Amino acid sequence: MTITLLFMAFLMGVVVWWLVKQTINIKPWVMDDGVLVGDVDAGVLSEPKAKTGLWVFLAVVTSMFCLFISAYAMRMKLGDWTPLPEPDLLWVNTGLLVLSSIALQWARNAAKQDRIDSLKVGLNVAGVLTIGFIVGQLFAWRQLVDDGYFLNSNPANAFFYLFTALHGLHILGGLVAWIRAVSRLWRGSDAAQVRLSVELCAVYWHFLLIVWLILFGLMLST
Amino acid sequence: MSTATTMHDETGHVPPAEVEEVELYHAKTWLGKYVFSQDAKVIAIQYGCTAIAIGMVGLVLSLMMRLQLGFPNEFSFINPSNYIQAVTMHGMIMVVYLLTALFLGGFGNYFIPIMIGARDMVFPYVNMLSFWIYLLSVLILVASFFVPGGPSGAGWTLYPPQVMLEGTPGHEWGAILMLVSLAFFIIGFTMGGLNYVVTVLQARTRGMTLMRLPLTVWGIFMATILALLAFPALLVSAIMMLFDMLLGASFFMPAIVSMGEQLDHSGGSPILFQHLFWFFGHPEVYIVALPAFGMVSDILSVHARKAIFGYRMMVWAIVAIGGLSFIVWAHHMYVSGMNPYFGFFFATTTLIIAVPTALKVYNWVLTLWRGNIHLTIPMLFAIGFIFTFVNGGLTGLFLGNVTVDLPLSDTLFVVAHFHMVMAVSPVLVLYGAIYHWYPKISGRMFHQGMAQFHFWITFVGSYAIYYPMHYLGLMGVPRRYFSMGSTDFILPSAQGLNEFITIAAIIVGVTQLLFIYNLVWSLFKGEKASDNPWNATTLEWQTATTPPGHGNFGKELPLVYRWPYDYSVPGEDIDFLPQNQPPRGAG
Ligand code: HEM
Ligand SMILES: [Cu+2]
């Protein structure tokens, strides 16, 4: 559970730091403490709400993956663990995911600068690469099954299928948001109207890329 | 000290800037308004009604258990299988589907936007989905009563391996449906939870600084953060368990011979499940406790006409409890054969968490001290809460110590402890809160006589049920047992006590129907409520109409000038100053 605890400690640290900043020395019962009078914006964050929502969601997902990794670390120590040889195809898939993240970042910059054509290209390329990643992962499963590495034959295998499946599901969820952005562009939205969606997609993709690199690294090294 | 220092700076007033308006979604059809509504208040009521309905199922199950314990083998419809299924479903329903849903989905939805001066949640559509997914999870749970083999009988903790062994009722369908239902619950909750957090962070009206939030909002906010981070642990354990059950993995399942047959699993660790489960399970206690803490603070303050004592301390205590609640989980696993140093660590953290909790209790009592106490119905429940919570908290100190816990583990002492602290206490707050806000939500006053009766029976009755259970537990009566068999250490008098508890439980259980009857009756026949019947300061009482319409406030959002506890401010003509009342001398 150490990994999870570190993450929780980090999050709690953020919460407490933010809170102390906002609350230390404030005496809400005193009327003339400077914040009392009308013209205060109450310290409300100015970020777009969807962006804050996404970050909170990422914290939830991180919590989940941390717990999976903790479970992995604990289960690994038991006697029956036999590491499985990760298929080389995974390196290709990883490459695809990296490229899709880059493409989205490119689209995000294009959206910022109102370059609608590059935006479209970036977005489409990212989508195709991502679908390529998913298909690649399915092929990796196929290959492992063909080689006799079944889910129920070893916990290391089970974790492999579990991790890839969950990560894949999150990617699919991201693709829903991606489809919405693409279809809005098709229906003639301009760059400004999809700027936020594209930005959020990019953040989400980078996040899932990091998650994948960690999971992949973990499985390679153990 | 708090109110005495109030000073009005009459020159420094700056005229308030315009409040930024949000565009509200307006439903056009009847369905869109009342069924697939995106209005947080309607969603809140939907959540509330669903939670109470499934809670009634949990109540009936508990009475079924009590009948067997009080009058063993008198009732032919109770057998060992459905007894343990009742234990399981009762526990899970009460903790997750009733309390969590009612506090966060119900009260969170209704009061977060309105108390912070917002028109609605920030993502209304997601909020609506949250409810429907919750409803789906409840339906899946209920469906497990009707599948072959019935619902799971593994205890609400769902420990492997027995959850999937043939000897356990519901080991096939029941257990799977339970896990799937939990997964849906968590997904639905996450959707709601994102809303609650972002709404508190970003939709506060002008002047509503963090330190001007009512403690109700603080409690719900922190509980939501806990839930968002802790529920994934339950999700993770549910998913891994489903892998074991359906796909033949061995995450949790050791090699095992069941009914003379070697099962296909090997090498898994049941302890791993316990770690994951309790990593969720302990914060869960605070997920239901923190909103209760917040609401009880507000109720006490309003009905004692006095500022909450130590507001800042209360906020920090909520945060401290929230943080600490993640590092105490293994106190549920003292009997799992853990390293003694490990046990020592968790005993220490468990006792440390008592410090901020005790601070809160002191502050509640000090809020009452020299207050102008009105013994209204909500106040009675709030004071009742302080008693039961202290009671349950003290036995928690016993159980937190490894050596004391070992002999008490899995006895009725534990059942008595957790019912005091996380069943009766939050439920008392829920009742108090429902009575307190009923006039605002329904526009009518509830019936006083029925409510008085409900309070006294529930409060005294809970003590009648759970107090004797401590003695039974000390005697060694085990929990989750269908019958005691012939046991030397359990005295014959235990049976008499058990009968008494059962009779008390039936009386308490039936009285809850009166509560529901009161809510429904008052909705039609109750006296019309004024906008602010308790003379409270917080924004929900300052709405233009009662009950508040879609969008909560009138044309303009309220502006907040002060904290929520300006009661009995010296030098003022009235004994409360609403949060949106400008300082004197300001236009
Ligand atoms: C009229 C009210 C209630 C009565 C009479 C009642 C009675 C019982 C009984 C007899 C048991 C089984 C004890 C055993 O043999 O292990 C039990 C277990 C339990 N109850 Fe309640 N209960 C009530 C309300 C609640 C509430 C509101 C909660 C919400 C937190 C709750 C949570 C639990 C839990 C978590 C268990 C443990 C289930 C298990 O062992 O798996 N109960 N209750
Ligand atoms: Cu605990």
Short mmCIF file of N, CA and C in Angstrom, two decimals, chain B residues 207-313:
data_model
loop_
_atom_site.label_atom_id
_atom_site.label_comp_id
_atom_site.label_asym_id
_atom_site.label_seq_id
_atom_site.Cartn_x
_atom_site.Cartn_y
_atom_site.Cartn_z
N GLY B 207 -18.44 36.94 -2.52
CA GLY B 207 -18.36 37.12 -1.07
C GLY B 207 -18.35 35.83 -0.30
N MET B 208 -18.68 34.73 -0.98
CA MET B 208 -18.70 33.45 -0.26
C MET B 208 -17.30 32.87 -0.26
N THR B 209 -16.47 33.38 0.65
CA THR B 209 -15.12 32.82 0.75
C THR B 209 -15.21 31.45 1.41
N LEU B 210 -14.10 30.72 1.32
CA LEU B 210 -14.11 29.39 1.92
C LEU B 210 -14.49 29.44 3.38
N MET B 211 -13.95 30.44 4.08
CA MET B 211 -14.21 30.49 5.50
C MET B 211 -15.57 31.09 5.83
N ARG B 212 -16.38 31.29 4.82
CA ARG B 212 -17.75 31.67 5.10
C ARG B 212 -18.72 30.56 4.72
N LEU B 213 -18.17 29.42 4.39
CA LEU B 213 -19.05 28.31 4.06
C LEU B 213 -19.66 27.75 5.34
N PRO B 214 -20.94 27.43 5.30
CA PRO B 214 -21.52 26.74 6.46
C PRO B 214 -20.82 25.40 6.65
N LEU B 215 -20.76 24.92 7.88
CA LEU B 215 -20.04 23.66 8.12
C LEU B 215 -20.69 22.49 7.40
N THR B 216 -21.98 22.59 7.13
CA THR B 216 -22.63 21.54 6.34
C THR B 216 -21.90 21.34 5.03
N VAL B 217 -21.60 22.45 4.36
CA VAL B 217 -20.91 22.35 3.08
C VAL B 217 -19.51 21.80 3.27
N TRP B 218 -18.85 22.24 4.30
CA TRP B 218 -17.50 21.72 4.57
C TRP B 218 -17.53 20.22 4.77
N GLY B 219 -18.49 19.76 5.55
CA GLY B 219 -18.56 18.33 5.83
C GLY B 219 -18.81 17.54 4.56
N ILE B 220 -19.77 18.00 3.77
CA ILE B 220 -20.10 17.25 2.55
C ILE B 220 -18.94 17.32 1.57
N PHE B 221 -18.30 18.46 1.50
CA PHE B 221 -17.18 18.66 0.57
C PHE B 221 -16.04 17.69 0.90
N MET B 222 -15.66 17.67 2.15
CA MET B 222 -14.54 16.80 2.53
C MET B 222 -14.94 15.34 2.39
N ALA B 223 -16.17 15.02 2.75
CA ALA B 223 -16.61 13.63 2.61
C ALA B 223 -16.57 13.21 1.15
N THR B 224 -16.92 14.14 0.27
CA THR B 224 -16.89 13.81 -1.16
C THR B 224 -15.47 13.52 -1.61
N ILE B 225 -14.53 14.34 -1.13
CA ILE B 225 -13.14 14.09 -1.50
C ILE B 225 -12.70 12.72 -1.01
N LEU B 226 -13.05 12.41 0.24
CA LEU B 226 -12.72 11.09 0.76
C LEU B 226 -13.33 10.00 -0.11
N ALA B 227 -14.60 10.19 -0.45
CA ALA B 227 -15.29 9.15 -1.20
C ALA B 227 -14.66 8.99 -2.58
N LEU B 228 -14.32 10.11 -3.20
CA LEU B 228 -13.73 10.01 -4.54
C LEU B 228 -12.43 9.23 -4.49
N LEU B 229 -11.67 9.38 -3.40
CA LEU B 229 -10.38 8.70 -3.34
C LEU B 229 -10.50 7.30 -2.76
N ALA B 230 -11.51 7.05 -1.94
CA ALA B 230 -11.59 5.75 -1.27
C ALA B 230 -12.43 4.74 -2.05
N PHE B 231 -13.48 5.20 -2.70
CA PHE B 231 -14.30 4.25 -3.45
C PHE B 231 -13.50 3.49 -4.51
N PRO B 232 -12.49 4.10 -5.15
CA PRO B 232 -11.70 3.29 -6.07
C PRO B 232 -11.16 2.01 -5.43
N ALA B 233 -10.86 2.04 -4.14
CA ALA B 233 -10.35 0.82 -3.50
C ALA B 233 -11.41 -0.27 -3.54
N LEU B 234 -12.65 0.12 -3.33
CA LEU B 234 -13.72 -0.87 -3.41
C LEU B 234 -13.89 -1.34 -4.85
N LEU B 235 -13.76 -0.41 -5.76
CA LEU B 235 -13.89 -0.78 -7.17
C LEU B 235 -12.79 -1.76 -7.57
N VAL B 236 -11.58 -1.45 -7.14
CA VAL B 236 -10.45 -2.33 -7.44
C VAL B 236 -10.70 -3.72 -6.87
N SER B 237 -11.15 -3.78 -5.61
CA SER B 237 -11.35 -5.12 -5.04
C SER B 237 -12.51 -5.82 -5.73
N ALA B 238 -13.55 -5.06 -6.11
CA ALA B 238 -14.68 -5.69 -6.80
C ALA B 238 -14.23 -6.25 -8.15
N ILE B 239 -13.44 -5.47 -8.89
CA ILE B 239 -13.01 -5.94 -10.21
C ILE B 239 -12.13 -7.18 -10.07
N MET B 240 -11.19 -7.11 -9.13
CA MET B 240 -10.29 -8.26 -8.99
C MET B 240 -11.06 -9.49 -8.52
N MET B 241 -12.05 -9.27 -7.67
CA MET B 241 -12.86 -10.40 -7.21
C MET B 241 -13.64 -11.00 -8.37
N LEU B 242 -14.16 -10.12 -9.24
CA LEU B 242 -14.90 -10.65 -10.39
C LEU B 242 -13.96 -11.45 -11.30
N PHE B 243 -12.72 -11.01 -11.41
CA PHE B 243 -11.75 -11.78 -12.19
C PHE B 243 -11.58 -13.18 -11.58
N ASP B 244 -11.49 -13.21 -10.25
CA ASP B 244 -11.36 -14.52 -9.60
C ASP B 244 -12.59 -15.39 -9.84
N MET B 245 -13.75 -14.75 -9.74
CA MET B 245 -14.98 -15.53 -9.83
C MET B 245 -15.28 -15.99 -11.24
N LEU B 246 -15.14 -15.07 -12.18
CA LEU B 246 -15.64 -15.36 -13.53
C LEU B 246 -14.55 -15.87 -14.46
N LEU B 247 -13.31 -15.41 -14.26
CA LEU B 247 -12.27 -15.74 -15.23
C LEU B 247 -11.25 -16.70 -14.66
N GLY B 248 -11.47 -17.13 -13.44
CA GLY B 248 -10.57 -18.12 -12.88
C GLY B 248 -9.21 -17.60 -12.45
N ALA B 249 -9.09 -16.30 -12.24
CA ALA B 249 -7.83 -15.77 -11.73
C ALA B 249 -7.69 -16.15 -10.25
N SER B 250 -6.52 -15.94 -9.71
CA SER B 250 -6.32 -16.24 -8.29
C SER B 250 -5.68 -15.05 -7.58
N PHE B 251 -6.33 -13.91 -7.67
CA PHE B 251 -5.79 -12.76 -6.93
C PHE B 251 -5.97 -12.98 -5.44
N PHE B 252 -7.18 -13.36 -5.06
CA PHE B 252 -7.48 -13.48 -3.64
C PHE B 252 -7.66 -14.92 -3.19
N MET B 253 -7.90 -15.80 -4.16
CA MET B 253 -8.27 -17.16 -3.78
C MET B 253 -7.06 -18.05 -3.59
N PRO B 254 -6.88 -18.59 -2.39
CA PRO B 254 -5.80 -19.55 -2.17
C PRO B 254 -6.23 -20.92 -2.69
N ALA B 255 -5.30 -21.85 -2.69
CA ALA B 255 -5.66 -23.22 -3.04
C ALA B 255 -6.60 -23.71 -1.94
N ILE B 256 -7.67 -24.34 -2.32
CA ILE B 256 -8.66 -24.64 -1.31
C ILE B 256 -9.45 -25.88 -1.73
N VAL B 257 -9.79 -26.68 -0.73
CA VAL B 257 -10.65 -27.83 -0.98
C VAL B 257 -12.02 -27.50 -0.43
N SER B 258 -13.01 -27.48 -1.32
CA SER B 258 -14.36 -27.13 -0.88
C SER B 258 -15.28 -28.30 -1.18
N MET B 259 -15.97 -28.76 -0.18
CA MET B 259 -16.89 -29.88 -0.31
C MET B 259 -16.18 -31.06 -0.97
N GLY B 260 -14.99 -31.33 -0.52
CA GLY B 260 -14.25 -32.49 -1.02
C GLY B 260 -13.63 -32.31 -2.40
N GLU B 261 -13.76 -31.11 -2.94
CA GLU B 261 -13.20 -30.92 -4.28
C GLU B 261 -12.11 -29.86 -4.27
N GLN B 262 -11.04 -30.14 -4.96
CA GLN B 262 -9.98 -29.13 -5.08
C GLN B 262 -10.43 -28.06 -6.07
N LEU B 263 -10.46 -26.80 -5.65
CA LEU B 263 -10.88 -25.74 -6.58
C LEU B 263 -9.74 -25.37 -7.51
N ASP B 264 -10.10 -24.63 -8.55
CA ASP B 264 -9.11 -24.29 -9.57
C ASP B 264 -8.17 -23.15 -9.18
N HIS B 265 -8.37 -22.61 -8.02
CA HIS B 265 -7.55 -21.46 -7.65
C HIS B 265 -6.33 -21.93 -6.87
N SER B 266 -5.31 -21.07 -6.88
CA SER B 266 -4.20 -21.37 -5.99
C SER B 266 -3.36 -20.13 -5.77
N GLY B 267 -2.82 -20.04 -4.57
CA GLY B 267 -1.81 -19.02 -4.30
C GLY B 267 -2.31 -17.62 -3.99
N GLY B 268 -3.60 -17.35 -4.12
CA GLY B 268 -4.09 -15.99 -3.89
C GLY B 268 -4.07 -15.62 -2.42
N SER B 269 -4.25 -14.32 -2.16
CA SER B 269 -4.13 -13.84 -0.79
C SER B 269 -5.42 -13.17 -0.32
N PRO B 270 -6.17 -13.82 0.56
CA PRO B 270 -7.37 -13.18 1.12
C PRO B 270 -7.03 -11.90 1.88
N ILE B 271 -5.83 -11.87 2.44
CA ILE B 271 -5.44 -10.67 3.20
C ILE B 271 -5.34 -9.46 2.28
N LEU B 272 -4.89 -9.71 1.05
CA LEU B 272 -4.82 -8.61 0.09
C LEU B 272 -6.19 -7.98 -0.10
N PHE B 273 -7.21 -8.83 -0.18
CA PHE B 273 -8.56 -8.29 -0.30
C PHE B 273 -8.89 -7.45 0.93
N GLN B 274 -8.54 -7.96 2.09
CA GLN B 274 -8.89 -7.22 3.31
C GLN B 274 -8.25 -5.83 3.31
N HIS B 275 -6.99 -5.78 2.85
CA HIS B 275 -6.33 -4.47 2.78
C HIS B 275 -7.11 -3.54 1.86
N LEU B 276 -7.44 -4.03 0.68
CA LEU B 276 -8.13 -3.17 -0.28
C LEU B 276 -9.51 -2.79 0.27
N PHE B 277 -10.21 -3.78 0.81
CA PHE B 277 -11.56 -3.49 1.27
C PHE B 277 -11.54 -2.44 2.37
N TRP B 278 -10.65 -2.61 3.33
CA TRP B 278 -10.68 -1.66 4.45
C TRP B 278 -10.03 -0.33 4.10
N PHE B 279 -9.23 -0.33 3.06
CA PHE B 279 -8.72 0.97 2.60
C PHE B 279 -9.90 1.83 2.14
N PHE B 280 -10.93 1.16 1.65
CA PHE B 280 -12.18 1.86 1.41
C PHE B 280 -13.02 1.92 2.69
N GLY B 281 -13.10 0.78 3.39
CA GLY B 281 -14.06 0.64 4.48
C GLY B 281 -13.89 1.64 5.59
N HIS B 282 -12.66 1.92 5.97
CA HIS B 282 -12.58 2.88 7.07
C HIS B 282 -12.93 4.31 6.64
N PRO B 283 -12.35 4.83 5.57
CA PRO B 283 -12.80 6.16 5.14
C PRO B 283 -14.32 6.23 4.98
N GLU B 284 -14.92 5.11 4.59
CA GLU B 284 -16.37 5.09 4.44
C GLU B 284 -17.08 5.54 5.73
N VAL B 285 -16.51 5.15 6.86
CA VAL B 285 -17.11 5.58 8.13
C VAL B 285 -17.17 7.10 8.18
N TYR B 286 -16.10 7.74 7.71
CA TYR B 286 -16.07 9.19 7.77
C TYR B 286 -16.83 9.82 6.62
N ILE B 287 -17.02 9.04 5.55
CA ILE B 287 -17.84 9.55 4.46
C ILE B 287 -19.26 9.78 4.96
N VAL B 288 -19.72 8.93 5.86
CA VAL B 288 -21.04 9.21 6.42
C VAL B 288 -20.96 10.09 7.65
N ALA B 289 -19.82 10.10 8.31
CA ALA B 289 -19.75 10.89 9.54
C ALA B 289 -19.52 12.37 9.27
N LEU B 290 -18.67 12.71 8.30
CA LEU B 290 -18.34 14.13 8.12
C LEU B 290 -19.56 14.98 7.73
N PRO B 291 -20.39 14.52 6.77
CA PRO B 291 -21.58 15.32 6.51
C PRO B 291 -22.45 15.45 7.75
N ALA B 292 -22.52 14.36 8.53
CA ALA B 292 -23.30 14.42 9.76
C ALA B 292 -22.71 15.46 10.71
N PHE B 293 -21.38 15.45 10.83
CA PHE B 293 -20.73 16.45 11.69
C PHE B 293 -21.11 17.86 11.25
N GLY B 294 -21.04 18.09 9.95
CA GLY B 294 -21.31 19.43 9.45
C GLY B 294 -22.74 19.84 9.72
N MET B 295 -23.66 18.96 9.40
CA MET B 295 -25.07 19.33 9.55
C MET B 295 -25.42 19.53 11.01
N VAL B 296 -24.87 18.69 11.87
CA VAL B 296 -25.21 18.82 13.28
C VAL B 296 -24.66 20.14 13.82
N SER B 297 -23.52 20.57 13.32
CA SER B 297 -22.98 21.85 13.77
C SER B 297 -23.95 22.98 13.44
N ASP B 298 -24.46 22.94 12.22
CA ASP B 298 -25.38 24.01 11.81
C ASP B 298 -26.68 23.95 12.60
N ILE B 299 -27.19 22.75 12.80
CA ILE B 299 -28.45 22.64 13.54
C ILE B 299 -28.27 23.15 14.97
N LEU B 300 -27.17 22.75 15.61
CA LEU B 300 -26.93 23.20 16.98
C LEU B 300 -26.85 24.72 17.04
N SER B 301 -26.12 25.28 16.09
CA SER B 301 -25.93 26.72 16.13
C SER B 301 -27.25 27.46 15.93
N VAL B 302 -28.06 27.01 14.97
CA VAL B 302 -29.32 27.70 14.71
C VAL B 302 -30.25 27.61 15.92
N HIS B 303 -30.35 26.43 16.48
CA HIS B 303 -31.35 26.25 17.53
C HIS B 303 -30.84 26.62 18.91
N ALA B 304 -29.56 26.96 19.01
CA ALA B 304 -29.06 27.51 20.27
C ALA B 304 -28.85 29.02 20.12
N ARG B 305 -29.18 29.56 18.95
CA ARG B 305 -29.03 30.99 18.67
C ARG B 305 -27.64 31.48 19.03
N LYS B 306 -26.65 30.75 18.63
CA LYS B 306 -25.30 31.09 19.05
C LYS B 306 -24.34 30.64 17.96
N ALA B 307 -23.27 31.41 17.77
CA ALA B 307 -22.30 31.02 16.76
C ALA B 307 -21.69 29.69 17.15
N ILE B 308 -21.33 28.91 16.13
CA ILE B 308 -20.66 27.65 16.42
C ILE B 308 -19.36 27.97 17.14
N PHE B 309 -19.04 27.21 18.14
CA PHE B 309 -17.81 27.48 18.89
C PHE B 309 -16.63 26.97 18.09
N GLY B 310 -15.64 27.82 17.85
CA GLY B 310 -14.42 27.37 17.19
C GLY B 310 -14.61 26.97 15.74
N TYR B 311 -15.16 27.87 14.94
CA TYR B 311 -15.43 27.54 13.55
C TYR B 311 -14.18 27.05 12.81
N ARG B 312 -13.10 27.79 12.98
CA ARG B 312 -11.89 27.40 12.23
C ARG B 312 -11.40 26.04 12.67
N MET B 313 -11.47 25.81 13.98
CA MET B 313 -11.04 24.52 14.50
C MET B 313 -11.92 23.41 13.92
#
